[in-house]
């Protein structure tokens, strides 16, 4: 039996990924680089999109008169749970960035919403971002 550590102890999915990877490694099978890439980024994948979907449901409920949301007393705007995933991901990414940085990251499409959130605004400057001009 292989011993789990880190996130694998509390996250069943990550635990199975880790156990499978170790079993293949012990058999001598080499993994392609993409496996490592997916394994490292899976924890924040689609977090931004889940917040945007939640915002879309709230918007549709407040701005349309389709009658769909009137079909059940449970489909009320107050019953739509808040989803502030982007802010939480930004806090985690900022903390991770201080500990570890990957130059020239190429995974940009699902992380674009995080970039927008991390950029400083007039009301909330970001101490982790350095802006400079090219010569």
Coordinates of N, CA and C in Angstrom, one line a residue:
X1 N 0.8 -1.2 0.0 CA 0.0 0.0 0.0 C 0.9 1.2 0.0
X2 N 0.6 2.2 -0.9 CA 1.4 3.4 -1.0 C 0.9 4.4 0.0
X3 N 1.8 5.1 0.6 CA 1.4 6.2 1.5 C 1.1 7.5 0.8
X4 N 0.0 8.1 1.1 CA -0.4 9.4 0.6 C 0.1 10.5 1.5
X5 N 0.4 11.6 0.8 CA 0.8 12.8 1.6 C 0.3 14.0 0.9
X6 N 0.4 15.1 1.6 CA -0.1 16.4 1.1 C -1.6 16.4 0.8
X7 N -1.9 17.0 -0.4 CA -3.3 17.1 -0.7 C -4.0 15.7 -0.9
X8 N -3.2 14.8 -1.4 CA -3.7 13.4 -1.6 C -4.4 12.8 -0.4
X9 N -4.0 13.2 0.8 CA -4.7 12.7 2.0 C -6.1 13.1 2.1
X10 N -6.4 14.3 1.7 CA -7.8 14.9 1.9 C -8.6 15.0 0.6
X11 N -8.0 14.9 -0.5 CA -8.7 15.0 -1.8 C -8.6 13.7 -2.5
X12 N -9.7 13.0 -2.6 CA -9.7 11.6 -3.2 C -9.2 11.6 -4.6
X13 N -9.6 12.6 -5.4 CA -9.2 12.6 -6.8 C -7.7 12.8 -7.0
X14 N -7.2 13.8 -6.3 CA -5.7 14.0 -6.3 C -5.0 12.8 -5.7
X15 N -5.5 12.2 -4.7 CA -4.9 11.0 -4.1 C -4.8 9.8 -5.1
X16 N -5.9 9.6 -5.9 CA -5.9 8.6 -6.9 C -4.9 8.9 -8.0
X17 N -4.8 10.2 -8.4 CA -3.8 10.6 -9.4 C -2.4 10.3 -8.9
X18 N -2.1 10.7 -7.7 CA -0.8 10.5 -7.1 C -0.5 9.0 -7.0
X19 N -1.4 8.2 -6.5 CA -1.2 6.8 -6.3 C -0.9 6.1 -7.7
X20 N -1.7 6.5 -8.7 CA -1.5 5.9 -10.0 C -0.2 6.3 -10.6
X21 N 0.2 7.6 -10.4 CA 1.5 8.0 -11.0 C 2.6 7.2 -10.3
X22 N 2.6 7.1 -9.0 CA 3.6 6.3 -8.3 C 3.7 4.9 -8.7
X23 N 2.5 4.3 -8.9 CA 2.5 2.9 -9.4 C 3.2 2.7 -10.7
X24 N 2.8 3.6 -11.7 CA 3.4 3.6 -13.0 C 4.9 3.9 -12.9
X25 N 5.3 4.8 -12.1 CA 6.7 5.1 -11.9 C 7.5 3.9 -11.4
X26 N 6.9 3.2 -10.4 CA 7.6 2.1 -9.8 C 7.7 0.9 -10.8
X27 N 6.8 0.9 -11.8 CA 6.9 -0.2 -12.8 C 7.9 0.2 -13.9
X28 N 8.4 1.4 -13.8 CA 9.4 1.9 -14.8 C 8.8 2.6 -16.0
X29 N 7.5 2.9 -16.0 CA 6.9 3.5 -17.2 C 7.1 5.0 -17.0
X30 N 7.7 5.7 -18.0 CA 8.0 7.1 -18.0 C 6.7 7.8 -18.5
X31 N 6.4 8.9 -17.8 CA 5.2 9.7 -18.1 C 5.6 10.9 -19.0
X32 N 4.7 11.3 -19.9 CA 5.0 12.5 -20.7 C 4.9 13.7 -19.9
X33 N 5.5 14.8 -20.3 CA 5.6 16.0 -19.6 C 4.2 16.6 -19.3
X34 N 3.2 16.4 -20.3 CA 1.9 17.0 -20.1 C 1.2 16.5 -18.8
X35 N 1.4 15.3 -18.4 CA 0.8 14.8 -17.2 C 1.2 15.7 -16.0
X36 N 2.4 16.0 -15.9 CA 2.9 16.8 -14.8 C 2.2 18.2 -14.9
X37 N 2.1 18.7 -16.1 CA 1.5 20.1 -16.2 C 0.0 20.0 -15.8
X38 N -0.8 19.0 -16.2 CA -2.2 18.9 -15.8 C -2.2 18.7 -14.3
X39 N -1.4 17.9 -13.7 CA -1.4 17.6 -12.3 C -1.1 18.8 -11.5
X40 N -0.3 19.7 -12.0 CA 0.1 20.9 -11.2 C -1.0 22.0 -11.3
X41 N -1.8 22.0 -12.3 CA -2.8 23.1 -12.4 C -4.2 22.7 -12.2
X42 N -4.5 21.5 -11.9 CA -5.9 21.0 -11.8 C -6.6 21.7 -10.7
X43 N -5.9 22.1 -9.6 CA -6.6 22.6 -8.5 C -7.3 24.0 -8.7
X44 N -6.9 24.7 -9.7 CA -7.5 26.0 -10.0 C -8.2 26.0 -11.4
X45 N -8.2 24.9 -12.1 CA -8.8 24.9 -13.4 C -10.3 25.1 -13.3
X46 N -10.8 26.0 -14.1 CA -12.3 26.3 -14.3 C -12.9 27.0 -13.1
X47 N -12.1 27.4 -12.1 CA -12.6 28.1 -10.9 C -13.2 29.5 -11.4
X48 N -12.5 30.1 -12.3 CA -13.0 31.4 -12.8 C -14.3 31.3 -13.5
X49 N -14.3 30.2 -14.3 CA -15.6 30.0 -15.1 C -16.8 29.7 -14.2
X50 N -16.5 29.0 -13.1 CA -17.7 28.6 -12.2 C -18.2 29.9 -11.6
X51 N -17.4 30.9 -11.3 CA -17.9 32.2 -10.8 C -18.7 32.9 -11.9
X52 N -18.2 32.9 -13.2 CA -18.9 33.5 -14.3 C -20.2 32.9 -14.5
X53 N -20.3 31.6 -14.4 CA -21.6 30.9 -14.6 C -22.6 31.2 -13.5
X54 N -22.1 31.3 -12.3 CA -22.9 31.8 -11.2 C -23.5 33.2 -11.4
X55 N -22.6 34.1 -11.9 CA -23.0 35.4 -12.2 C -24.0 35.5 -13.3
X56 N -23.9 34.6 -14.3 CA -24.8 34.5 -15.4 C -26.2 34.1 -14.9
X57 N -26.3 33.1 -14.1 CA -27.6 32.7 -13.6 C -28.2 33.8 -12.8
X58 N -27.5 34.5 -12.0 CA -28.0 35.6 -11.2 C -28.6 36.7 -12.2
X59 N -27.8 37.0 -13.2 CA -28.1 38.0 -14.2 C -29.4 37.6 -15.0
X60 N -29.5 36.4 -15.4 CA -30.6 35.9 -16.1 C -31.9 35.9 -15.2
X61 N -31.7 35.6 -14.0 CA -32.8 35.6 -13.1 C -33.4 37.0 -12.8
X62 N -32.5 38.0 -12.7 CA -32.9 39.3 -12.4 C -33.3 40.1 -13.7
X63 N -32.9 39.7 -14.8 CA -33.1 40.5 -16.0 C -34.0 39.9 -17.1
X64 N -34.6 38.8 -16.8 CA -35.5 38.2 -17.8 C -36.8 37.9 -17.2
X65 N -37.8 37.7 -18.1 CA -39.1 37.4 -17.7 C -39.6 36.1 -18.4
X66 N -38.7 35.1 -18.4 CA -39.0 33.9 -19.2 C -40.0 33.0 -18.4
X67 N -40.1 33.2 -17.1 CA -41.0 32.4 -16.3 C -40.3 31.2 -15.7
X68 N -39.1 30.9 -16.2 CA -38.4 29.7 -15.7 C -38.2 29.8 -14.2
X69 N -37.7 30.9 -13.8 CA -37.4 31.1 -12.3 C -38.6 31.1 -11.5
X70 N -39.8 31.3 -12.1 CA -41.0 31.4 -11.3 C -41.6 30.0 -11.2
X71 N -41.0 29.0 -11.8 CA -41.5 27.6 -11.8 C -41.4 26.9 -10.5
X72 N -40.5 27.4 -9.6 CA -40.3 26.8 -8.3 C -40.1 27.9 -7.3
X73 N -40.6 27.7 -6.1 CA -40.3 28.7 -5.0 C -38.9 28.7 -4.6
X74 N -38.1 27.6 -4.9 CA -36.7 27.6 -4.5 C -35.8 28.3 -5.5
X75 N -36.3 28.6 -6.7 CA -35.5 29.3 -7.7 C -35.7 30.8 -7.5
X76 N -35.1 31.3 -6.4 CA -35.2 32.7 -6.1 C -33.7 33.2 -6.0
X77 N -33.5 34.5 -6.3 CA -32.2 35.1 -6.3 C -31.5 34.9 -5.0
X78 N -32.2 34.9 -3.9 CA -31.6 34.8 -2.5 C -31.1 33.3 -2.3
X79 N -31.7 32.4 -3.1 CA -31.2 31.0 -3.0 C -30.0 30.7 -3.9
X80 N -29.6 31.6 -4.7 CA -28.4 31.4 -5.5 C -27.2 31.6 -4.6
X81 N -26.4 30.6 -4.4 CA -25.3 30.8 -3.5 C -24.2 31.7 -4.1
X82 N -23.6 32.5 -3.2 CA -22.5 33.4 -3.7 C -21.3 32.5 -4.2
X83 N -20.7 33.0 -5.2 CA -19.5 32.3 -5.7 C -18.4 33.3 -6.0
X84 N -17.5 33.5 -5.0 CA -16.4 34.4 -5.1 C -15.1 33.7 -5.3
X85 N -15.1 32.8 -6.2 CA -14.0 31.9 -6.5 C -12.7 32.7 -6.9
X86 N -12.9 33.7 -7.8 CA -11.8 34.4 -8.4 C -10.9 35.1 -7.3
X87 N -11.6 35.8 -6.3 CA -10.8 36.4 -5.3 C -10.0 35.4 -4.4
X88 N -10.6 34.3 -4.1 CA -9.9 33.2 -3.4 C -8.8 32.7 -4.2
X89 N -9.0 32.4 -5.5 CA -7.9 31.9 -6.3 C -6.7 33.0 -6.4
X90 N -7.1 34.2 -6.5 CA -6.0 35.3 -6.5 C -5.2 35.3 -5.3
X91 N -5.9 35.2 -4.1 CA -5.1 35.1 -2.9 C -4.1 34.0 -2.8
X92 N -4.6 32.8 -3.3 CA -3.8 31.6 -3.3 C -2.6 31.7 -4.3
X93 N -3.0 32.2 -5.5 CA -1.9 32.4 -6.5 C -0.9 33.4 -6.1
X94 N -1.3 34.5 -5.5 CA -0.3 35.5 -5.0 C 0.6 34.9 -4.0
X95 N 0.1 34.1 -3.1 CA 0.9 33.5 -2.1 C 1.8 32.5 -2.7
X96 N 1.3 31.7 -3.7 CA 2.2 30.7 -4.4 C 3.2 31.4 -5.2
X97 N 2.9 32.6 -5.8 CA 3.9 33.3 -6.6 C 5.1 33.7 -5.8
X98 N 4.9 34.1 -4.6 CA 6.0 34.5 -3.7 C 6.9 33.3 -3.4
X99 N 6.3 32.1 -3.4 CA 7.1 30.9 -3.1 C 7.7 30.2 -4.4
X100 N 7.0 30.3 -5.5 CA 7.4 29.6 -6.7 C 6.9 30.3 -7.9
X101 N 7.7 30.5 -8.9 CA 7.2 31.2 -10.2 C 7.7 30.3 -11.4
X102 N 6.8 30.2 -12.4 CA 7.2 29.6 -13.6 C 7.3 30.6 -14.7
X103 N 8.5 30.9 -15.2 CA 8.7 31.8 -16.3 C 8.0 31.4 -17.5
X104 N 7.4 32.4 -18.3 CA 6.8 32.2 -19.6 C 5.6 31.1 -19.5
X105 N 4.7 31.3 -18.5 CA 3.6 30.4 -18.4 C 2.7 30.5 -19.7
X106 N 2.3 29.3 -20.2 CA 1.5 29.3 -21.5 C 0.0 29.0 -21.3
X107 N -0.4 28.7 -20.1 CA -1.8 28.4 -19.9 C -2.6 29.7 -19.6
X108 N -3.0 30.3 -20.7 CA -3.5 31.7 -20.5 C -5.0 31.8 -20.6
X109 N -5.7 30.9 -21.3 CA -7.1 31.1 -21.6 C -8.0 31.0 -20.4
X110 N -7.9 30.0 -19.6 CA -8.8 29.9 -18.4 C -8.2 30.7 -17.3
X111 N -7.0 31.2 -17.4 CA -6.5 32.1 -16.3 C -6.6 33.5 -16.6
X112 N -7.2 33.9 -17.7 CA -7.3 35.3 -18.1 C -8.1 36.1 -17.1
X113 N -9.2 35.5 -16.6 CA -10.0 36.2 -15.6 C -9.2 36.4 -14.3
X114 N -8.3 35.6 -14.0 CA -7.4 35.8 -12.8 C -6.5 37.0 -13.1
X115 N -6.0 37.1 -14.3 CA -5.1 38.2 -14.6 C -5.9 39.5 -14.5
X116 N -7.1 39.6 -14.9 CA -7.9 40.8 -14.8 C -8.1 41.1 -13.3
X117 N -8.3 40.1 -12.5 CA -8.6 40.4 -11.1 C -7.3 40.8 -10.3
X118 N -6.1 40.3 -10.8 CA -4.9 40.6 -10.1 C -4.3 42.0 -10.5
X119 N -4.8 42.5 -11.6 CA -4.3 43.8 -12.0 C -4.8 44.9 -11.0
X120 N -4.0 45.8 -10.7 CA -4.4 46.9 -9.8 C -5.5 47.7 -10.3
X121 N -6.3 48.2 -9.4 CA -7.4 49.1 -9.8 C -7.3 50.4 -8.9
X122 N -8.0 51.4 -9.2 CA -7.9 52.6 -8.4 C -8.3 52.4 -6.9
X123 N -9.2 51.4 -6.7 CA -9.7 51.2 -5.4 C -8.9 50.1 -4.7
X124 N -8.1 49.3 -5.4 CA -7.4 48.2 -4.8 C -6.1 48.0 -5.5
X125 N -5.0 48.7 -5.1 CA -3.7 48.4 -5.7 C -3.2 47.0 -5.3
X126 N -2.5 46.4 -6.1 CA -2.0 45.1 -5.9 C -0.5 45.1 -5.6
X127 N 0.0 44.8 -4.4 CA 1.4 44.9 -4.1 C 2.2 43.8 -4.8
X128 N 1.6 42.8 -5.4 CA 2.3 41.7 -6.0 C 2.7 41.9 -7.4
X129 N 2.1 43.0 -8.0 CA 2.3 43.2 -9.5 C 3.2 44.4 -9.7
X130 N 4.2 44.2 -10.5 CA 5.1 45.3 -10.9 C 4.8 45.6 -12.3
X131 N 4.5 46.9 -12.6 CA 4.2 47.3 -14.0 C 5.4 48.1 -14.4
X132 N 5.8 47.9 -15.7 CA 7.0 48.6 -16.2 C 6.7 48.9 -17.7
X133 N 7.5 49.8 -18.3 CA 7.3 50.1 -19.7 C 8.5 49.5 -20.4
X134 N 8.3 49.1 -21.6 CA 9.4 48.6 -22.5 C 10.1 49.8 -23.1
X135 N 11.5 49.7 -23.2 CA 12.2 50.8 -23.8 C 11.8 51.0 -25.2

